[in-house]
XYZ file of C-alpha atoms in Angstrom:
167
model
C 110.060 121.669 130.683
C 106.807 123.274 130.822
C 107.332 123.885 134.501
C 108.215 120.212 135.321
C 111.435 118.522 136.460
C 112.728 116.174 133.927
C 111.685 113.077 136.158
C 108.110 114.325 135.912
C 108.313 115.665 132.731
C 109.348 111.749 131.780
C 106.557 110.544 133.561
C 103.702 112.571 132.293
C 105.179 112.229 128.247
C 104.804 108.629 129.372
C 101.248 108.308 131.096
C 100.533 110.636 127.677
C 101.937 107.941 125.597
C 100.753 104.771 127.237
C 97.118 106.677 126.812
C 97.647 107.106 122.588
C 98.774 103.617 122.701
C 96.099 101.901 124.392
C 93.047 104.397 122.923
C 94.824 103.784 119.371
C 94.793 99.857 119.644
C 90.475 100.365 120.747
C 89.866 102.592 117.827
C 92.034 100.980 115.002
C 90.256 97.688 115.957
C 86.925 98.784 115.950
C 87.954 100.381 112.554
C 88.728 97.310 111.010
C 85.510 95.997 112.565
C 83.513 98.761 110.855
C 82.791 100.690 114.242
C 83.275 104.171 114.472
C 84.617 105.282 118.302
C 84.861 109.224 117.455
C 85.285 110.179 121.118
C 88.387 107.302 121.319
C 89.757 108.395 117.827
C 89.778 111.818 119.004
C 91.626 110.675 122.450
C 93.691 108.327 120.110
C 95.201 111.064 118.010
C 95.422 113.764 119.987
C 97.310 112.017 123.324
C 99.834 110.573 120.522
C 100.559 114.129 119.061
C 101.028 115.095 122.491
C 103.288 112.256 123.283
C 105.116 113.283 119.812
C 105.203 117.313 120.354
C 106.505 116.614 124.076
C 109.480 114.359 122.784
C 110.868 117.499 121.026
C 111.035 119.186 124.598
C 113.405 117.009 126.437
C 117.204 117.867 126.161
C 118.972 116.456 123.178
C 122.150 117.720 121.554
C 122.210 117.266 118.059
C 119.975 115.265 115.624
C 119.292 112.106 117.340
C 116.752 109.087 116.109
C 114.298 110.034 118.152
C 113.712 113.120 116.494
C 113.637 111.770 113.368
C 110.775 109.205 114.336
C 109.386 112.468 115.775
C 109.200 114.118 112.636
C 108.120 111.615 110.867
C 105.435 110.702 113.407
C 104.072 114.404 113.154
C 103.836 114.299 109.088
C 102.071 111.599 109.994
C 99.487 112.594 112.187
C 98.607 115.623 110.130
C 97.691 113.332 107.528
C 95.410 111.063 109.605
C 93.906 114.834 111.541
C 93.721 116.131 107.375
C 91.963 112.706 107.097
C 89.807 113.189 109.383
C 88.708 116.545 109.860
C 89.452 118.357 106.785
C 88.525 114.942 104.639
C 85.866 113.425 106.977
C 87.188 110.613 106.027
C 85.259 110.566 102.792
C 86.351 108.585 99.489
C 90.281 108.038 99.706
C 90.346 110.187 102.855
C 89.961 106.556 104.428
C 92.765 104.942 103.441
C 94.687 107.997 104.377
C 93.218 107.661 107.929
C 93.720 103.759 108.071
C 96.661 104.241 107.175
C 98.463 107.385 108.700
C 96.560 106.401 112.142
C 97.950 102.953 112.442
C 101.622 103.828 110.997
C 101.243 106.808 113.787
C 100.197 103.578 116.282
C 102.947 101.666 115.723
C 105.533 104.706 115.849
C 104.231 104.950 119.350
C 104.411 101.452 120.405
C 108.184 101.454 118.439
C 109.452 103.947 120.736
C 107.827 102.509 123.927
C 109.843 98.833 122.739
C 112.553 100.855 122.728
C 112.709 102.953 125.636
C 111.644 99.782 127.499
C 114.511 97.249 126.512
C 116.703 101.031 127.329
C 114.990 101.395 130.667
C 113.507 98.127 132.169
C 116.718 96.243 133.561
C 115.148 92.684 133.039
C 115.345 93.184 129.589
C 117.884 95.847 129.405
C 120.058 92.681 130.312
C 118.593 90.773 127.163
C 119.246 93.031 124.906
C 122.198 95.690 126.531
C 123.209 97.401 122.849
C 119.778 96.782 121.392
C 120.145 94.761 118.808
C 120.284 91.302 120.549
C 117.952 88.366 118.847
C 115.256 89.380 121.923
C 115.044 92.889 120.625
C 114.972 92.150 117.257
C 112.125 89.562 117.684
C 110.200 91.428 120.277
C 110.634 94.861 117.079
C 109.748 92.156 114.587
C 106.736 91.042 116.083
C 105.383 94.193 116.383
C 106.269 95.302 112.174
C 104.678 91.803 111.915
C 101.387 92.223 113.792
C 101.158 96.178 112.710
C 101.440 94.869 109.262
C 98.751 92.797 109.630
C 96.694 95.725 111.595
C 97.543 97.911 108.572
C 96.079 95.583 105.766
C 93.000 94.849 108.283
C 92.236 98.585 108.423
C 92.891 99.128 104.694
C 90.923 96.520 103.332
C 88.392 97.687 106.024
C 88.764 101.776 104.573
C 87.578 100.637 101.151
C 84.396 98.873 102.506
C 82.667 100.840 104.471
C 80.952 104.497 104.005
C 81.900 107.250 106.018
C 80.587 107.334 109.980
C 77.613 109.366 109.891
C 79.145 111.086 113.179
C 81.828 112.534 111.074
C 79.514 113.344 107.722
């Protein structure tokens, strides 16, 4: 995979991830603050397709869930790049954004839940099949808290004009 062994090939699809993940929680917050970050939205979306296109590369036989939350993750971050760059995030082009980037966010932060309770043995041995009451309230507080990221940003998409940056 692009040259790598799959040990390294894991680690850099995760350094990629954790990246998208922690850029994405700065610029969806400032966001729903009214900030514009376009350097850390640009970091933001483009580490997360990254982390997305490299999932497809790693050895799977058959369909599997992960690519399906890699498809969908992809549809999803054309709409928030259309959003962006195509829309420049005028009129409804913001709600698209708000949206598609923080449903893209929490795809990201789903999978690295996941992987985690799969990889981590601490809490590999909470939740062994993965669907244990510590998985399922460590998932639900994420839907939770993205839920309430997700009405923060939308409500915050219809208020505010367009970032002169982007304009």
């Amino acid at each position: 995979m692009l040259g790598l062994s799959l040990p390294a090939f894991t680690i850099l699809h995760v350094l990629i991830s954790l990246v998208g993940i922690v850029t994405g929680l700065i610029a969806i917050l400032a966001f729903v603050r009214g900030r514009w970050l376009a350097r850390t939205t640009d970091v933001f979306l483009v580490t997360t397709l990254a982390t997305t296109l490299s999932g497809f590369l790693f050895p799977f036989k058959g369909f599997t869930p992960a690519i399906g939350v890699g498809i969908i993750s992809t549809a999803i971050l054309l709409a928030a790049f259309a959003a962006l760059y195509v829309g420049k995030l005028r009129g409804g082009a913001r709600t698209v954004y708000a949206v598609a980037a923080v449903a893209a966010l929490y795809l990201n932060i789903f999978v690295l839940f996941v992987q985690s309770f799969q990889k981590v043995p601490v809490l590999r041995s909470l939740a062994p099949a993965g669907n244990e009451p510590p998985f399922v309230a460590a998932q639900g507080a994420l839907l939770l808290s993205v839920l309430l990221l997700g009405y923060l940003c939308f409500r915050s998409a219809r208020r505010w004009a367009t970032p002169a940056a982007i304009a």
